């Protein structure tokens, strides 16, 4: 695959406003469906305790592995997706299978779009 094809299928996912455990839950859910630049044993870590932390990973949505399953979160997570239109749409489909999501904003460019989502737990009390 050349770099133009890679960029067309890559989505940068940035997570903020959450604990490292919730960031890890989101990245693990996405890693089950897509290849990532994160190693399988790479868990988010706080750089400086008590300060706002942002976690980022890049996923290739060209080939889907396993479909996402509902994931429990302790609190809502803000996720920003950035990439080509088709790639971001594929990522949103995967996230919608794992989480209850609310689209909070979208900016469209010539080749890419940027979507901000609020992810809520996809597992609910009545499902336990």
mmCIF file with all atom_site columns, C-alpha atoms in Angstrom:
data_model
loop_
_atom_site.group_PDB
_atom_site.id
_atom_site.type_symbol
_atom_site.label_atom_id
_atom_site.label_alt_id
_atom_site.label_comp_id
_atom_site.label_asym_id
_atom_site.label_entity_id
_atom_site.label_seq_id
_atom_site.pdbx_PDB_ins_code
_atom_site.Cartn_x
_atom_site.Cartn_y
_atom_site.Cartn_z
_atom_site.occupancy
_atom_site.B_iso_or_equiv
_atom_site.pdbx_formal_charge
_atom_site.auth_seq_id
_atom_site.auth_comp_id
_atom_site.auth_asym_id
_atom_site.auth_atom_id
_atom_site.pdbx_PDB_model_num
ATOM 1   C CA . UNK A 1 1   ? 0.000   0.000  0.000  1.00 0.00 ? 1   UNK A CA 1
ATOM 2   C CA . UNK A 1 2   ? 1.413   3.409  -0.887 1.00 0.00 ? 2   UNK A CA 1
ATOM 3   C CA . UNK A 1 3   ? 1.286   6.436  1.415  1.00 0.00 ? 3   UNK A CA 1
ATOM 4   C CA . UNK A 1 4   ? -1.671  7.989  -0.460 1.00 0.00 ? 4   UNK A CA 1
ATOM 5   C CA . UNK A 1 5   ? -3.708  4.812  0.103  1.00 0.00 ? 5   UNK A CA 1
ATOM 6   C CA . UNK A 1 6   ? -2.620  4.631  3.739  1.00 0.00 ? 6   UNK A CA 1
ATOM 7   C CA . UNK A 1 7   ? -3.664  8.218  4.437  1.00 0.00 ? 7   UNK A CA 1
ATOM 8   C CA . UNK A 1 8   ? -7.044  7.574  2.789  1.00 0.00 ? 8   UNK A CA 1
ATOM 9   C CA . UNK A 1 9   ? -7.743  4.728  5.218  1.00 0.00 ? 9   UNK A CA 1
ATOM 10  C CA . UNK A 1 10  ? -6.073  6.117  8.363  1.00 0.00 ? 10  UNK A CA 1
ATOM 11  C CA . UNK A 1 11  ? -7.963  7.790  11.168 1.00 0.00 ? 11  UNK A CA 1
ATOM 12  C CA . UNK A 1 12  ? -6.274  9.628  14.017 1.00 0.00 ? 12  UNK A CA 1
ATOM 13  C CA . UNK A 1 13  ? -8.263  9.150  17.218 1.00 0.00 ? 13  UNK A CA 1
ATOM 14  C CA . UNK A 1 14  ? -7.636  11.592 20.049 1.00 0.00 ? 14  UNK A CA 1
ATOM 15  C CA . UNK A 1 15  ? -9.211  10.963 23.462 1.00 0.00 ? 15  UNK A CA 1
ATOM 16  C CA . UNK A 1 16  ? -9.527  13.495 26.261 1.00 0.00 ? 16  UNK A CA 1
ATOM 17  C CA . UNK A 1 17  ? -11.543 14.232 29.364 1.00 0.00 ? 17  UNK A CA 1
ATOM 18  C CA . UNK A 1 18  ? -11.248 10.679 30.634 1.00 0.00 ? 18  UNK A CA 1
ATOM 19  C CA . UNK A 1 19  ? -9.319  8.330  32.858 1.00 0.00 ? 19  UNK A CA 1
ATOM 20  C CA . UNK A 1 20  ? -6.493  6.226  31.475 1.00 0.00 ? 20  UNK A CA 1
ATOM 21  C CA . UNK A 1 21  ? -8.649  3.142  32.078 1.00 0.00 ? 21  UNK A CA 1
ATOM 22  C CA . UNK A 1 22  ? -11.424 4.510  29.871 1.00 0.00 ? 22  UNK A CA 1
ATOM 23  C CA . UNK A 1 23  ? -8.894  5.574  27.216 1.00 0.00 ? 23  UNK A CA 1
ATOM 24  C CA . UNK A 1 24  ? -7.485  2.046  27.294 1.00 0.00 ? 24  UNK A CA 1
ATOM 25  C CA . UNK A 1 25  ? -11.013 0.572  26.936 1.00 0.00 ? 25  UNK A CA 1
ATOM 26  C CA . UNK A 1 26  ? -11.682 2.702  23.836 1.00 0.00 ? 26  UNK A CA 1
ATOM 27  C CA . UNK A 1 27  ? -8.328  1.911  22.198 1.00 0.00 ? 27  UNK A CA 1
ATOM 28  C CA . UNK A 1 28  ? -8.680  -1.828 22.942 1.00 0.00 ? 28  UNK A CA 1
ATOM 29  C CA . UNK A 1 29  ? -12.184 -1.874 21.438 1.00 0.00 ? 29  UNK A CA 1
ATOM 30  C CA . UNK A 1 30  ? -10.922 -0.185 18.272 1.00 0.00 ? 30  UNK A CA 1
ATOM 31  C CA . UNK A 1 31  ? -7.839  -2.424 18.100 1.00 0.00 ? 31  UNK A CA 1
ATOM 32  C CA . UNK A 1 32  ? -10.091 -5.474 17.924 1.00 0.00 ? 32  UNK A CA 1
ATOM 33  C CA . UNK A 1 33  ? -11.580 -4.065 14.709 1.00 0.00 ? 33  UNK A CA 1
ATOM 34  C CA . UNK A 1 34  ? -8.652  -2.223 13.092 1.00 0.00 ? 34  UNK A CA 1
ATOM 35  C CA . UNK A 1 35  ? -4.868  -2.249 12.897 1.00 0.00 ? 35  UNK A CA 1
ATOM 36  C CA . UNK A 1 36  ? -3.271  0.393  15.080 1.00 0.00 ? 36  UNK A CA 1
ATOM 37  C CA . UNK A 1 37  ? 0.056   2.097  15.597 1.00 0.00 ? 37  UNK A CA 1
ATOM 38  C CA . UNK A 1 38  ? -0.196  1.094  19.276 1.00 0.00 ? 38  UNK A CA 1
ATOM 39  C CA . UNK A 1 39  ? 1.361   -2.165 20.454 1.00 0.00 ? 39  UNK A CA 1
ATOM 40  C CA . UNK A 1 40  ? -1.081  -4.700 21.913 1.00 0.00 ? 40  UNK A CA 1
ATOM 41  C CA . UNK A 1 41  ? 0.406   -4.257 25.405 1.00 0.00 ? 41  UNK A CA 1
ATOM 42  C CA . UNK A 1 42  ? 0.632   -0.438 25.161 1.00 0.00 ? 42  UNK A CA 1
ATOM 43  C CA . UNK A 1 43  ? -1.675  1.032  27.786 1.00 0.00 ? 43  UNK A CA 1
ATOM 44  C CA . UNK A 1 44  ? -2.263  4.764  28.215 1.00 0.00 ? 44  UNK A CA 1
ATOM 45  C CA . UNK A 1 45  ? -0.225  6.316  31.001 1.00 0.00 ? 45  UNK A CA 1
ATOM 46  C CA . UNK A 1 46  ? -0.429  9.659  32.775 1.00 0.00 ? 46  UNK A CA 1
ATOM 47  C CA . UNK A 1 47  ? 2.531   11.866 31.944 1.00 0.00 ? 47  UNK A CA 1
ATOM 48  C CA . UNK A 1 48  ? 1.859   14.205 34.834 1.00 0.00 ? 48  UNK A CA 1
ATOM 49  C CA . UNK A 1 49  ? -0.641  13.222 37.527 1.00 0.00 ? 49  UNK A CA 1
ATOM 50  C CA . UNK A 1 50  ? -3.407  15.764 38.079 1.00 0.00 ? 50  UNK A CA 1
ATOM 51  C CA . UNK A 1 51  ? -3.089  17.486 34.684 1.00 0.00 ? 51  UNK A CA 1
ATOM 52  C CA . UNK A 1 52  ? -5.279  17.115 31.623 1.00 0.00 ? 52  UNK A CA 1
ATOM 53  C CA . UNK A 1 53  ? -4.039  14.285 29.433 1.00 0.00 ? 53  UNK A CA 1
ATOM 54  C CA . UNK A 1 54  ? -4.778  13.569 25.783 1.00 0.00 ? 54  UNK A CA 1
ATOM 55  C CA . UNK A 1 55  ? -4.196  10.141 24.238 1.00 0.00 ? 55  UNK A CA 1
ATOM 56  C CA . UNK A 1 56  ? -3.764  9.574  20.500 1.00 0.00 ? 56  UNK A CA 1
ATOM 57  C CA . UNK A 1 57  ? -3.641  6.531  18.246 1.00 0.00 ? 57  UNK A CA 1
ATOM 58  C CA . UNK A 1 58  ? -3.856  6.015  14.502 1.00 0.00 ? 58  UNK A CA 1
ATOM 59  C CA . UNK A 1 59  ? -6.010  3.228  13.074 1.00 0.00 ? 59  UNK A CA 1
ATOM 60  C CA . UNK A 1 60  ? -6.125  1.797  9.550  1.00 0.00 ? 60  UNK A CA 1
ATOM 61  C CA . UNK A 1 61  ? -9.755  1.069  8.681  1.00 0.00 ? 61  UNK A CA 1
ATOM 62  C CA . UNK A 1 62  ? -8.974  -0.609 5.331  1.00 0.00 ? 62  UNK A CA 1
ATOM 63  C CA . UNK A 1 63  ? -9.559  -4.109 6.673  1.00 0.00 ? 63  UNK A CA 1
ATOM 64  C CA . UNK A 1 64  ? -11.945 -4.771 9.509  1.00 0.00 ? 64  UNK A CA 1
ATOM 65  C CA . UNK A 1 65  ? -11.047 -7.663 11.806 1.00 0.00 ? 65  UNK A CA 1
ATOM 66  C CA . UNK A 1 66  ? -13.761 -8.413 14.357 1.00 0.00 ? 66  UNK A CA 1
ATOM 67  C CA . UNK A 1 67  ? -16.855 -6.275 14.824 1.00 0.00 ? 67  UNK A CA 1
ATOM 68  C CA . UNK A 1 68  ? -16.873 -4.107 17.937 1.00 0.00 ? 68  UNK A CA 1
ATOM 69  C CA . UNK A 1 69  ? -18.881 -5.210 20.952 1.00 0.00 ? 69  UNK A CA 1
ATOM 70  C CA . UNK A 1 70  ? -20.433 -2.984 23.647 1.00 0.00 ? 70  UNK A CA 1
ATOM 71  C CA . UNK A 1 71  ? -17.836 -1.597 26.056 1.00 0.00 ? 71  UNK A CA 1
ATOM 72  C CA . UNK A 1 72  ? -18.312 -0.261 29.580 1.00 0.00 ? 72  UNK A CA 1
ATOM 73  C CA . UNK A 1 73  ? -16.913 3.167  30.441 1.00 0.00 ? 73  UNK A CA 1
ATOM 74  C CA . UNK A 1 74  ? -16.749 4.689  33.918 1.00 0.00 ? 74  UNK A CA 1
ATOM 75  C CA . UNK A 1 75  ? -17.499 8.158  32.520 1.00 0.00 ? 75  UNK A CA 1
ATOM 76  C CA . UNK A 1 76  ? -18.064 9.821  29.135 1.00 0.00 ? 76  UNK A CA 1
ATOM 77  C CA . UNK A 1 77  ? -15.028 10.166 26.852 1.00 0.00 ? 77  UNK A CA 1
ATOM 78  C CA . UNK A 1 78  ? -14.465 12.938 24.321 1.00 0.00 ? 78  UNK A CA 1
ATOM 79  C CA . UNK A 1 79  ? -13.137 11.512 21.058 1.00 0.00 ? 79  UNK A CA 1
ATOM 80  C CA . UNK A 1 80  ? -11.924 13.421 18.035 1.00 0.00 ? 80  UNK A CA 1
ATOM 81  C CA . UNK A 1 81  ? -11.621 11.572 14.725 1.00 0.00 ? 81  UNK A CA 1
ATOM 82  C CA . UNK A 1 82  ? -9.567  13.001 11.894 1.00 0.00 ? 82  UNK A CA 1
ATOM 83  C CA . UNK A 1 83  ? -9.084  11.473 8.468  1.00 0.00 ? 83  UNK A CA 1
ATOM 84  C CA . UNK A 1 84  ? -10.596 10.973 5.058  1.00 0.00 ? 84  UNK A CA 1
ATOM 85  C CA . UNK A 1 85  ? -14.372 11.018 4.743  1.00 0.00 ? 85  UNK A CA 1
ATOM 86  C CA . UNK A 1 86  ? -14.793 7.283  4.130  1.00 0.00 ? 86  UNK A CA 1
ATOM 87  C CA . UNK A 1 87  ? -12.289 6.331  6.836  1.00 0.00 ? 87  UNK A CA 1
ATOM 88  C CA . UNK A 1 88  ? -13.887 8.525  9.498  1.00 0.00 ? 88  UNK A CA 1
ATOM 89  C CA . UNK A 1 89  ? -17.323 7.149  8.582  1.00 0.00 ? 89  UNK A CA 1
ATOM 90  C CA . UNK A 1 90  ? -16.022 3.569  9.042  1.00 0.00 ? 90  UNK A CA 1
ATOM 91  C CA . UNK A 1 91  ? -14.570 4.511  12.428 1.00 0.00 ? 91  UNK A CA 1
ATOM 92  C CA . UNK A 1 92  ? -17.883 6.053  13.525 1.00 0.00 ? 92  UNK A CA 1
ATOM 93  C CA . UNK A 1 93  ? -19.717 2.835  12.605 1.00 0.00 ? 93  UNK A CA 1
ATOM 94  C CA . UNK A 1 94  ? -17.294 0.814  14.757 1.00 0.00 ? 94  UNK A CA 1
ATOM 95  C CA . UNK A 1 95  ? -17.585 3.250  17.659 1.00 0.00 ? 95  UNK A CA 1
ATOM 96  C CA . UNK A 1 96  ? -21.405 3.209  17.439 1.00 0.00 ? 96  UNK A CA 1
ATOM 97  C CA . UNK A 1 97  ? -21.336 -0.584 17.857 1.00 0.00 ? 97  UNK A CA 1
ATOM 98  C CA . UNK A 1 98  ? -19.268 -0.307 21.048 1.00 0.00 ? 98  UNK A CA 1
ATOM 99  C CA . UNK A 1 99  ? -20.529 2.907  22.643 1.00 0.00 ? 99  UNK A CA 1
ATOM 100 C CA . UNK A 1 100 ? -23.527 5.179  22.832 1.00 0.00 ? 100 UNK A CA 1
ATOM 101 C CA . UNK A 1 101 ? -22.235 8.191  20.970 1.00 0.00 ? 101 UNK A CA 1
ATOM 102 C CA . UNK A 1 102 ? -23.290 11.765 20.438 1.00 0.00 ? 102 UNK A CA 1
ATOM 103 C CA . UNK A 1 103 ? -21.802 13.810 17.612 1.00 0.00 ? 103 UNK A CA 1
ATOM 104 C CA . UNK A 1 104 ? -20.816 17.144 19.113 1.00 0.00 ? 104 UNK A CA 1
ATOM 105 C CA . UNK A 1 105 ? -19.282 18.766 16.058 1.00 0.00 ? 105 UNK A CA 1
ATOM 106 C CA . UNK A 1 106 ? -17.835 18.296 12.615 1.00 0.00 ? 106 UNK A CA 1
ATOM 107 C CA . UNK A 1 107 ? -15.506 20.274 10.397 1.00 0.00 ? 107 UNK A CA 1
ATOM 108 C CA . UNK A 1 108 ? -15.207 19.321 6.745  1.00 0.00 ? 108 UNK A CA 1
ATOM 109 C CA . UNK A 1 109 ? -12.260 20.040 4.510  1.00 0.00 ? 109 UNK A CA 1
ATOM 110 C CA . UNK A 1 110 ? -11.407 19.254 0.935  1.00 0.00 ? 110 UNK A CA 1
ATOM 111 C CA . UNK A 1 111 ? -9.940  15.797 1.613  1.00 0.00 ? 111 UNK A CA 1
ATOM 112 C CA . UNK A 1 112 ? -10.558 15.202 5.316  1.00 0.00 ? 112 UNK A CA 1
ATOM 113 C CA . UNK A 1 113 ? -13.058 15.700 8.031  1.00 0.00 ? 113 UNK A CA 1
ATOM 114 C CA . UNK A 1 114 ? -12.753 16.139 11.753 1.00 0.00 ? 114 UNK A CA 1
ATOM 115 C CA . UNK A 1 115 ? -15.557 14.818 13.980 1.00 0.00 ? 115 UNK A CA 1
ATOM 116 C CA . UNK A 1 116 ? -15.897 15.342 17.710 1.00 0.00 ? 116 UNK A CA 1
ATOM 117 C CA . UNK A 1 117 ? -17.900 12.701 19.591 1.00 0.00 ? 117 UNK A CA 1
ATOM 118 C CA . UNK A 1 118 ? -18.935 12.074 23.150 1.00 0.00 ? 118 UNK A CA 1
ATOM 119 C CA . UNK A 1 119 ? -18.664 8.353  23.908 1.00 0.00 ? 119 UNK A CA 1
ATOM 120 C CA . UNK A 1 120 ? -20.822 6.894  26.655 1.00 0.00 ? 120 UNK A CA 1
ATOM 121 C CA . UNK A 1 121 ? -20.785 3.359  27.994 1.00 0.00 ? 121 UNK A CA 1
ATOM 122 C CA . UNK A 1 122 ? -22.193 0.860  25.515 1.00 0.00 ? 122 UNK A CA 1
ATOM 123 C CA . UNK A 1 123 ? -23.039 -1.540 28.354 1.00 0.00 ? 123 UNK A CA 1
ATOM 124 C CA . UNK A 1 124 ? -26.033 -0.599 30.442 1.00 0.00 ? 124 UNK A CA 1
ATOM 125 C CA . UNK A 1 125 ? -27.196 -1.739 33.879 1.00 0.00 ? 125 UNK A CA 1
ATOM 126 C CA . UNK A 1 126 ? -30.101 -3.758 32.479 1.00 0.00 ? 126 UNK A CA 1
ATOM 127 C CA . UNK A 1 127 ? -27.645 -5.729 30.300 1.00 0.00 ? 127 UNK A CA 1
ATOM 128 C CA . UNK A 1 128 ? -25.615 -6.982 33.266 1.00 0.00 ? 128 UNK A CA 1
#
